[in-house]
Structures are given as C-alpha cells and as structure tokens.
C-alpha cells in the first residue's frame, strides 16, 4: 500500500500476543515497526522473527510504567527516523482478579493496573506527540477492551452486565477510552486521528484458562490495524471493534 510504505510505527507490548500481531500486520503493509518491550531479550527474539519474514522490525526497551523509558524511546526514534507515524498503545495487564473484587479490593492492585493501562499509555503518548506532529499522517490507537464499555456493562441484555464486579481492569479501560477522547480533541488541529480499539476476546496469554475463545491474536489485531491506517478525514475520538462503533 502506497501510504503505509516508509511509515514508522511503535507498538507497546509488541513482543507477544495482540501487540505482536499488530506489529506483524503493519510490517506486512510496509511499515517499519518498533516493538516496545519490557524484556529486551524477548523483544529481540520477536523482532528477529518478524525480520525473518522480510519486515523491518526493531526491539526497543519500553516498560510503560518506567518514567525514563518513553523519553529514551522517543529520543531513539527521533535519531533513527526523525518522526513517528503510528503509535499503538497496546501494553496492558489484567492484574489478579481476587484483589479487584469490591469488598476485598487491594488498592495497590488497582494502582498497578491503572499504572500500565492508563498512565502508561499517557506517558508514552506524551513522549511521542512531538514526533507524531512531524508526520504527514499520524494515527494513535489505544488498545482498549469491550469491558471498558459502561454502556455494555449496564445493558441488561448484554452478557457483560451479568459478569461479576471487578474494580480494576474494566474501569482502567473506561479511563483509557476517555483519555482517547481527550487526546483526540487536543490533536484534532494537527490532523492526528486518535481512536480506541476493542479487539474482542482472543486466545493469548492474557486469556489463558478462559474456555471457548476462538478468536486469534491476529483477529484481535485487525481493528487496531484498521485504525492505525485510517485515511485522512477518518474518525477520531471513537471506540471501535470489528463490527463498527462500540457504545461508550
Ligand atoms: P498478553 O498476551 O498478556 O500481552 C500483553 C503485552 O503487554 C505483553 O507484551 C506484555 O509484556 C505487555 N506489557 C504488560 N505490562 C507492560 C508494561 N508495563 N510495559 C510494557 N509492556 C507491558 O495480552 P494480549 O491479549 O496480547 O493483550 C494486549 C492488549 O489487548 C491489552 O491491552 C489487553 O488489555 C487488550 N485486550 C485483550 C483481550 C484478549 O482477549 N486477549 C481482549 C480485550 C482487550 P511482557 O511480555 O513483558 O509481559
């Protein structure tokens, strides 16, 4: 695809799961992909796997909860490429469920989940915005979850409404959705499109032990890839899954 060729993308949590699948698909479209990874050794292995398929992939150390890492990665991207075209904030954790149940909640668990899923995405975005502003067609995708939809959680006809209460992960994705809206407002005049992606339930390490999941990481990557490659004038400040808009 003409427009994707020569583009530079950064995918956080790019070493495995949905993040790796997003990086692989963006790479297949012709983008150079930087895999943000907590563990650089694992990241190097993942990048080597992508390079073996002809993708220009690089691993960078990026723990989204470490205040120094986003700044260091931005400096590396600036030196190597001078700009960033696509940022995918994919890194996420669920955290131990037992300590997120109302009545036996451990605040440190909630803090850890928000530190990665919300503040981590903000920290990386803050560091990358100057580089994204230098792109002719910048896109930001925040990998959310259907569990972040308050509309679905409160719709008695939706099976989410019947799920046990869980204070950390779903609210963290609702917060990420709102962060998406605020960045979309802030960056609209720069032409930077900012959207949230709901990958749907996919079989990754994240969902180990949950029965009946048939979607793959590649299936989950599809909506993020679509939002990362939106044409100019495409939607911004939205929340999408494979089927279209997700109610907030
Ligand atoms: P996964 O296989 O568990 O992968 C999570 C990725 O995030 C890993 O690369 C992990 O790195 C990285 N990560 C976690 N904390 C990090 C941190 N502090 N800094 C940098 N990277 C960090 O999960 P997944 O299924 O691919 O999930 C990816 C995203 O999709 C998450 O945001 C998740 O909430 C969302 N999601 C997943 C599903 C699903 O069904 N799988 C559904 C809805 C939404 P390490 O390898 O170092 O741990």
XYZ file of C-alpha atoms in Angstrom, residues 35-228:
194
model
C 8.352 -3.272 19.228
C 8.209 -1.696 22.681
C 9.157 -4.460 25.140
C 9.738 -4.682 28.880
C 12.192 -7.525 28.337
C 14.581 -6.575 25.557
C 15.801 -10.133 25.087
C 12.248 -11.338 24.360
C 11.743 -8.290 22.189
C 14.839 -9.065 20.143
C 13.554 -12.612 19.560
C 10.183 -11.276 18.393
C 11.804 -8.664 16.139
C 14.075 -11.346 14.652
C 11.003 -13.489 13.892
C 9.451 -10.568 12.026
C 12.692 -9.742 10.191
C 12.828 -13.366 9.014
C 9.593 -12.652 7.127
C 11.048 -9.540 5.486
C 9.638 -6.978 7.947
C 11.827 -4.078 9.081
C 11.382 -4.667 12.822
C 13.344 -3.400 15.814
C 13.014 -4.067 19.531
C 13.225 -1.168 21.990
C 13.151 -1.390 25.776
C 9.899 0.198 26.846
C 8.322 -0.534 30.209
C 5.403 1.876 30.050
C 5.452 2.281 33.850
C 9.085 3.403 33.881
C 9.150 7.189 33.508
C 12.530 7.121 31.749
C 11.696 4.575 29.041
C 9.194 6.539 26.906
C 11.577 9.512 26.845
C 14.519 7.292 25.845
C 12.489 5.577 23.114
C 11.352 8.945 21.742
C 14.992 10.054 21.577
C 15.941 6.829 19.744
C 13.083 7.226 17.232
C 13.990 10.867 16.662
C 17.601 9.977 15.922
C 16.719 6.990 13.739
C 13.717 8.339 11.807
C 13.029 11.951 12.799
C 9.295 11.315 13.213
C 6.655 8.760 14.192
C 3.589 7.956 12.061
C 1.715 5.381 14.139
C 1.586 4.826 17.889
C -0.290 1.791 19.197
C -0.684 1.804 22.983
C -1.280 -1.917 23.339
C 0.579 -2.872 26.558
C -1.916 -3.949 29.162
C -2.390 -6.115 32.230
C -5.467 -7.598 33.854
C -3.995 -7.913 37.354
C -5.079 -10.551 39.881
C -8.857 -10.685 39.845
C -9.333 -11.658 43.519
C -7.911 -8.360 44.758
C -10.169 -6.341 42.427
C -13.466 -7.647 43.811
C -15.454 -4.979 45.674
C -15.268 -5.754 49.379
C -11.813 -7.322 49.166
C -10.095 -4.838 46.931
C -6.398 -4.186 47.321
C -5.721 -0.636 46.205
C -2.167 -1.489 45.168
C -3.588 -3.932 42.602
C -5.799 -1.201 41.184
C -2.851 1.207 41.151
C -0.728 -1.312 39.232
C -3.463 -1.933 36.649
C -4.054 1.785 36.119
C -0.285 2.438 36.057
C 0.065 0.209 32.993
C -3.273 0.509 31.206
C -3.915 4.222 31.684
C -0.896 6.185 32.934
C 1.483 4.058 30.844
C -0.449 4.883 27.678
C -0.487 8.567 28.637
C 3.256 8.610 29.376
C 4.098 7.028 26.027
C 1.702 9.335 24.162
C 3.144 12.427 25.870
C 6.646 11.391 24.817
C 5.615 10.608 21.221
C 3.347 13.572 20.394
C 6.212 15.843 19.232
C 7.343 13.083 16.843
C 3.782 12.353 15.686
C 3.324 16.059 14.905
C 6.141 15.731 12.361
C 4.251 13.028 10.454
C 2.079 13.852 7.461
C -0.483 11.245 8.587
C -0.205 10.412 12.267
C -2.500 7.962 13.996
C -2.770 6.871 17.644
C -4.577 3.684 18.596
C -5.279 2.833 22.221
C -5.991 -0.865 22.662
C -8.979 -0.889 24.969
C -11.459 -3.684 25.680
C -15.179 -4.244 25.390
C -15.058 -4.464 29.188
C -14.346 -0.725 29.208
C -17.796 -0.011 27.763
C -20.042 1.314 30.512
C -22.971 1.100 28.089
C -22.425 -2.636 27.627
C -21.776 -3.224 31.353
C -25.116 -1.657 32.212
C -27.189 -3.094 29.366
C -29.263 -5.901 30.924
C -29.376 -7.645 27.520
C -25.570 -7.761 27.251
C -23.748 -10.663 28.872
C -21.173 -8.192 30.275
C -23.888 -6.937 32.655
C -24.020 -10.385 34.242
C -20.278 -10.641 34.866
C -19.061 -10.444 38.482
C -17.993 -6.955 39.607
C -14.334 -6.231 39.027
C -12.892 -2.815 40.025
C -9.520 -2.639 38.290
C -9.352 -3.783 34.696
C -12.757 -2.690 33.270
C -12.595 0.812 34.835
C -8.995 1.141 33.619
C -10.182 0.565 30.039
C -13.062 3.049 30.524
C -10.450 5.565 31.661
C -8.303 4.754 28.621
C -11.354 5.361 26.428
C -11.778 8.804 27.942
C -8.066 9.529 27.580
C -8.566 8.667 23.895
C -11.330 11.274 23.592
C -9.252 13.960 25.298
C -6.214 13.349 23.055
C -8.476 13.315 20.003
C -9.716 16.796 20.975
C -6.221 18.041 21.698
C -4.680 16.722 18.478
C -7.552 17.396 16.067
C -5.995 20.589 14.748
C -2.804 18.619 13.948
C -4.804 16.149 11.866
C -3.783 13.331 14.237
C -6.549 10.735 14.489
C -6.847 9.090 17.927
C -9.139 6.113 18.489
C -9.716 3.235 20.892
C -9.807 -0.369 19.655
C -11.727 -3.232 21.240
C -10.004 -6.404 19.981
C -12.680 -8.774 21.316
C -11.809 -11.894 23.306
C -8.736 -13.504 21.769
C -6.703 -16.541 22.718
C -3.470 -15.071 24.118
C -1.538 -15.474 27.381
C -3.945 -12.843 28.713
C -6.929 -15.178 28.439
C -5.227 -18.452 29.384
C -7.717 -20.680 31.181
C -10.825 -18.935 29.829
C -12.730 -21.544 27.805
C -14.414 -21.076 24.439
C -12.250 -18.332 22.931
C -11.843 -18.965 19.232
C -10.513 -15.623 18.004
C -6.762 -15.423 17.479
C -4.342 -12.586 18.262
C -4.370 -11.800 14.525
C -8.163 -11.455 14.676
C -7.792 -9.082 17.626
C -5.171 -7.043 15.793
C -7.464 -6.290 12.828
C -9.379 -3.356 14.314
C -6.200 -1.700 15.645
C -4.548 -2.057 12.233
C -7.598 -0.512 10.563
C -7.499 2.462 12.964
C -3.722 2.807 12.509
